[in-house]
Tab-separated table of C-alpha atoms and ligand atoms in Angstrom:
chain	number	residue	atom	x	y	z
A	1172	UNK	CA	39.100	125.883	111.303
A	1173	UNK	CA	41.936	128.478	111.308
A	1174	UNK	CA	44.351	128.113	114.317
A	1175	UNK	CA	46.872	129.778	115.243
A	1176	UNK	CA	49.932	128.099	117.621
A	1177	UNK	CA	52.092	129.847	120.633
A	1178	UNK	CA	55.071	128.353	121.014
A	1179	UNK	CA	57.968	128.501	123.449
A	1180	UNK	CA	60.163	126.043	123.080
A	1181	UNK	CA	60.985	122.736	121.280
A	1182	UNK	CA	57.681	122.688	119.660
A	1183	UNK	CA	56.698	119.078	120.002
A	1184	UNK	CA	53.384	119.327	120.191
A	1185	UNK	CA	53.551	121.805	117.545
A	1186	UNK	CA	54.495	118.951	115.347
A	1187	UNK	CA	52.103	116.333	116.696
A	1188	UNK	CA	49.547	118.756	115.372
A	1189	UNK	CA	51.765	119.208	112.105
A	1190	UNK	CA	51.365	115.616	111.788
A	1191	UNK	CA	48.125	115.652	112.424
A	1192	UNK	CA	46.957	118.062	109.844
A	1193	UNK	CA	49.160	116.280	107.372
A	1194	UNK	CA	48.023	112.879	107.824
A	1195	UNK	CA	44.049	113.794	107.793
A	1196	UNK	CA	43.893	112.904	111.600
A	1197	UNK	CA	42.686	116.286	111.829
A	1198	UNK	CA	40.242	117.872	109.079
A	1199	UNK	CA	38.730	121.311	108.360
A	1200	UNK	CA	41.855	122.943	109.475
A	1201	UNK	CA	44.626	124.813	108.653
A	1202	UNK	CA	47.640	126.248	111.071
A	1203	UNK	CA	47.692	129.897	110.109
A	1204	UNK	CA	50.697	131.092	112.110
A	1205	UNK	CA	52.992	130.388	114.863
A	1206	UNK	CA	54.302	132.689	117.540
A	1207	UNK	CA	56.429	132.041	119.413
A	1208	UNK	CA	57.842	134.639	122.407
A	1209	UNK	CA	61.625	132.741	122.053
A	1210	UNK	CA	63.120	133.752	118.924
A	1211	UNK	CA	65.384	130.240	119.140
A	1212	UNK	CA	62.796	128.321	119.548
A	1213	UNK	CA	63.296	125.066	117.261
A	1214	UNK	CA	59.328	125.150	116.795
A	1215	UNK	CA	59.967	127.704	114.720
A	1216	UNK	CA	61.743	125.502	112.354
A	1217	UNK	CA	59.526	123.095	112.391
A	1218	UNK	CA	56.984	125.413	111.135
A	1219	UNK	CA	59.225	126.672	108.668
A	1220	UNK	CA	60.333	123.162	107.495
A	1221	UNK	CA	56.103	122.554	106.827
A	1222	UNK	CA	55.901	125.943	104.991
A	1223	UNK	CA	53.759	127.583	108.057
A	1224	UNK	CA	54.651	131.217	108.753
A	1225	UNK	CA	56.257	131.678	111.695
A	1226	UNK	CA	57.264	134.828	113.654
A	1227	UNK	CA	58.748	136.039	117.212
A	1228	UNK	CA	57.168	138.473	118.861
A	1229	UNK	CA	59.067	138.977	122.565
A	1230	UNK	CA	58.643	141.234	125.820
A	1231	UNK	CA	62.192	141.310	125.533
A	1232	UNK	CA	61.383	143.636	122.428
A	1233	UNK	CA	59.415	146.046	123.614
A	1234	UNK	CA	59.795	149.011	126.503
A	1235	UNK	CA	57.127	147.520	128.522
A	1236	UNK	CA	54.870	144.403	128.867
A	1237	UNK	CA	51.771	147.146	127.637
A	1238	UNK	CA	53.555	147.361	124.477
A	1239	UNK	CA	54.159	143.958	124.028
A	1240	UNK	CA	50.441	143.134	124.967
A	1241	UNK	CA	49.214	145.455	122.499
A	1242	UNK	CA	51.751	144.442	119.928
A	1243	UNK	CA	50.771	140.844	120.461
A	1244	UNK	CA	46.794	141.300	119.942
A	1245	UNK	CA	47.201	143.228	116.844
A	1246	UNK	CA	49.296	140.476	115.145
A	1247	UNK	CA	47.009	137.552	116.563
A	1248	UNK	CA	43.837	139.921	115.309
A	1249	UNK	CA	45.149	140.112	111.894
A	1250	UNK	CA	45.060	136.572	111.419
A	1251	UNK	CA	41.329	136.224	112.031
A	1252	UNK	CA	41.739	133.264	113.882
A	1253	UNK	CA	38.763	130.312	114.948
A	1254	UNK	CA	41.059	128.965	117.813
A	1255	UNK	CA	44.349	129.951	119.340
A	1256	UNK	CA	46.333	126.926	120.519
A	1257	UNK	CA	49.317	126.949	123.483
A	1258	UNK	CA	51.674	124.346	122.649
A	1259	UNK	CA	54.474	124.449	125.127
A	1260	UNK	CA	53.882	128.467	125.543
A	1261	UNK	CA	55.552	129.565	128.387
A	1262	UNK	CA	54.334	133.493	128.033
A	1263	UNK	CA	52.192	135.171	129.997
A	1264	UNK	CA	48.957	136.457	127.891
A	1265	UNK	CA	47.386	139.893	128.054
A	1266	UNK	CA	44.667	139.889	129.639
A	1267	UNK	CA	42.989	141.468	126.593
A	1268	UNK	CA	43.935	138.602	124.483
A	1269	UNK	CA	42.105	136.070	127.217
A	1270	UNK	CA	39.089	138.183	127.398
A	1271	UNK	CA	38.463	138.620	123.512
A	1272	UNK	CA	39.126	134.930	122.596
A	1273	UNK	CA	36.562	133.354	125.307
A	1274	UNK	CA	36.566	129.597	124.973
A	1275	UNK	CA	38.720	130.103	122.214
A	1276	UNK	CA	41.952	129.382	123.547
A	1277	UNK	CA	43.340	125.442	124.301
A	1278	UNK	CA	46.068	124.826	126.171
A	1279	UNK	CA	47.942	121.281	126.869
A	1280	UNK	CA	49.114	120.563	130.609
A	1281	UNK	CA	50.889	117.811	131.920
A	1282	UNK	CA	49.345	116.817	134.599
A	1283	UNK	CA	45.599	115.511	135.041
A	1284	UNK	CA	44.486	119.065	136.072
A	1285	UNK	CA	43.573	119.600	139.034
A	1286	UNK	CA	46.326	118.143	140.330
A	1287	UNK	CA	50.024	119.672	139.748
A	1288	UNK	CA	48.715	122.588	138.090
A	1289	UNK	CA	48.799	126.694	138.337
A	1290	UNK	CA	51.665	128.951	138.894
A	1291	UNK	CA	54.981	127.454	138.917
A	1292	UNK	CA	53.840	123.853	137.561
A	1293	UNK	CA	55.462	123.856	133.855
A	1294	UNK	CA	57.946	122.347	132.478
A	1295	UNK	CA	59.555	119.001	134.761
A	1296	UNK	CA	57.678	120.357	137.651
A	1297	UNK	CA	54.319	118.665	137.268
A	1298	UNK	CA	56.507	115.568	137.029
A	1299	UNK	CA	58.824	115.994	139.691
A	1300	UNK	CA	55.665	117.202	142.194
A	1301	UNK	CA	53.804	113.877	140.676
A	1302	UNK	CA	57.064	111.410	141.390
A	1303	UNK	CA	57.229	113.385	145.287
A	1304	UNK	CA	53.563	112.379	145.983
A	1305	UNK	CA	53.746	108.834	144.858
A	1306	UNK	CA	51.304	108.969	142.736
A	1307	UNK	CA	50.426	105.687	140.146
A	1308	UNK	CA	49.065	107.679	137.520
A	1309	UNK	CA	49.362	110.963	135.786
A	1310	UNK	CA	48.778	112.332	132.348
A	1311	UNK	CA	47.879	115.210	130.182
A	1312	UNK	CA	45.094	118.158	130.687
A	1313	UNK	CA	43.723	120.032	127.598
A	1314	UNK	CA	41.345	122.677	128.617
A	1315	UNK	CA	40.215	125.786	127.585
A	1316	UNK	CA	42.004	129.222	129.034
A	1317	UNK	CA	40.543	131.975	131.357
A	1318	UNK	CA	41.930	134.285	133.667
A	1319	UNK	CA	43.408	131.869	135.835
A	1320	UNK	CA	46.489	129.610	135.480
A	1321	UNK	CA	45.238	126.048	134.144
A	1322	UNK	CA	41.895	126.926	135.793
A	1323	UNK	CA	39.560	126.913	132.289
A	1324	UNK	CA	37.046	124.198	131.493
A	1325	UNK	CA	38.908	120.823	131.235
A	1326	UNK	CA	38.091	119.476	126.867
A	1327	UNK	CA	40.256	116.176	126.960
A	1328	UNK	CA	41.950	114.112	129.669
A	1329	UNK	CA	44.571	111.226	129.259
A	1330	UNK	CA	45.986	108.773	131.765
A	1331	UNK	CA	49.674	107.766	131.995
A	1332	UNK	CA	51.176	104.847	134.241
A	1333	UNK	CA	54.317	106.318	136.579
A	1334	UNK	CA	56.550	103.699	136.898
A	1335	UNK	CA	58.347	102.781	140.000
A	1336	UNK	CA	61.879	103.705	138.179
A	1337	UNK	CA	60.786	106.650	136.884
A	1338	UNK	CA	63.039	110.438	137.049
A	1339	UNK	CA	61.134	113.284	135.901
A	1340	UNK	CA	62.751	113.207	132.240
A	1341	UNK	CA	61.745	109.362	131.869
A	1342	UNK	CA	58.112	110.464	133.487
A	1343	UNK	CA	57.577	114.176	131.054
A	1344	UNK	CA	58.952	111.428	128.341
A	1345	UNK	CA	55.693	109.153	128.301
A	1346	UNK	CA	53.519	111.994	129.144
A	1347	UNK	CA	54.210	113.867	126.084
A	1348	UNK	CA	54.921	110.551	124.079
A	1349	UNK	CA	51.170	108.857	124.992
A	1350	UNK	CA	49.193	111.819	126.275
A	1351	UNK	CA	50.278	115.081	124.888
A	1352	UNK	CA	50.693	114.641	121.409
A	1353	UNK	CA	47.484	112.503	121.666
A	1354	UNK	CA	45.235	114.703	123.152
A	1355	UNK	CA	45.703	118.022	121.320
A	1356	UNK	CA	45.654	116.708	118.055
A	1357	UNK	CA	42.322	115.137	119.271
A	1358	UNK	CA	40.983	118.365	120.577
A	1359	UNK	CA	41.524	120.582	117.971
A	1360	UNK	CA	39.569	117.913	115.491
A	1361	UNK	CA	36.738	117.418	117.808
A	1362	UNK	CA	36.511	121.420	117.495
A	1363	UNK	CA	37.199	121.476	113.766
A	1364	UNK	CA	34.336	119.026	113.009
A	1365	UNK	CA	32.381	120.718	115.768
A	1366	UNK	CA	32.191	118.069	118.288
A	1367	UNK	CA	33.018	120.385	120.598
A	1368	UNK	CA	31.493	124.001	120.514
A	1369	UNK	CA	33.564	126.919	121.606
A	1370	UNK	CA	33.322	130.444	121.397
A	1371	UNK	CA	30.088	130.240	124.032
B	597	LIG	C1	56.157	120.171	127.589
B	597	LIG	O1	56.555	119.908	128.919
B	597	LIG	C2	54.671	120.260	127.521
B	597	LIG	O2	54.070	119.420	128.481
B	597	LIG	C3	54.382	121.664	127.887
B	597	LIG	O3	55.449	122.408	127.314
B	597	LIG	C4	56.627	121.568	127.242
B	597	LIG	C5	57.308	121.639	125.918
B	597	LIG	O4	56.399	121.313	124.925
B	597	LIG	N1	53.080	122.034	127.425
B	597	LIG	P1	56.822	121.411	123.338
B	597	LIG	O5	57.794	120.282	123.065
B	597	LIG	O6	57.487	122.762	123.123
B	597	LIG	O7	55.532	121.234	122.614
């Protein structure tokens, strides 16, 4: 399976999957590229320190988000990619991108979708809406990407106990420490040893 990773930030789950690959928790697959939209974006290192190419490609280098959009699906084309995976991508995705990869783009969420999910939920805010509601349990979402914002079919689910002490550092903490880098990993090797179909 050849996947290719957006990135955004500090590319943690980038490395889970890394990890993965390296340690034979996941099989059949190599990590073609990652792209991230942040050109200081320490997942880029990480890539670089596992010999993965890595490039930027960001709106903020381009005239217009068109330009960018078409920019974008050339690169991503030219690495014939099974599976696109967003690891912590914060960028907005042409539309032409979402529509020629159909059930061929994951994404990780931390929240149990459907709660704490769609616009404006990234980042501590799934936490911070989770800690406001009281609920006892949250976790990690990875489904696959449509038009919508965290709206796609739901792949892999994990639970994660909110403690009474918790801020929403200590909470995204666990999440990403016992769901996150847990669940994508898993995903993308139930895909790889097609346990789960996509494409259809
Ligand atoms: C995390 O909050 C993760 O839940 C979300 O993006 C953030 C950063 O992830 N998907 P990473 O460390 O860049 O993988």
């Amino acid at each position: 399976l050849r996947i290719g990773v957006l990135v955004s930030g500090g590319g943690t789950n980038l490395q889970a999957i890394i990890d993965a690959v390296e340690n034979g928790k996941i099989t059949n697959t190599e990590i073609a590229v990652v792209i991230s939209n942040n050109k200081n974006a320490y997942a880029l290192e990480r890539a670089k320190g596992h010999g993965i190419e890595g490039k930027c490609i960001s709106p903020k280098d381009f005239e217009n988000r068109d330009e960018f959009n078409k920019v974008l699906l050339n690169e991503i084309n030219a690495y014939h990619l099974d599976l696109i995976v967003l690891a912590g991508c914060m960028v907005i995705l042409p539309p032409e991108l979402i529509s020629g990869y159909k059930n061929r783009i994951i994404n990780i969420h931390p929240a149990l979708i459907p709660s704490f999910c769609g616009k404006g939920f990234y980042g501590l805010e799934p936490h911070k809406a989770a800690l406001e509601r009281g609920v006892k349990i949250t976790g990690a979402t990875v489904h696959f990407v449509d038009e919508g914002t965290d709206t796609g079919p739901i792949l892999l689910q994990k639970a994660v106990e909110v403690k009474e002490s918790d801020t929403p550092e200590v909470l995204q903490k666990r999440v990403m420490e016992e769901a996150e880098w847990v669940i994508l990993p898993e995903a993308i090797n139930l895909i790889a040893n097609e346990k789960i179909k996509i494409g259809v």
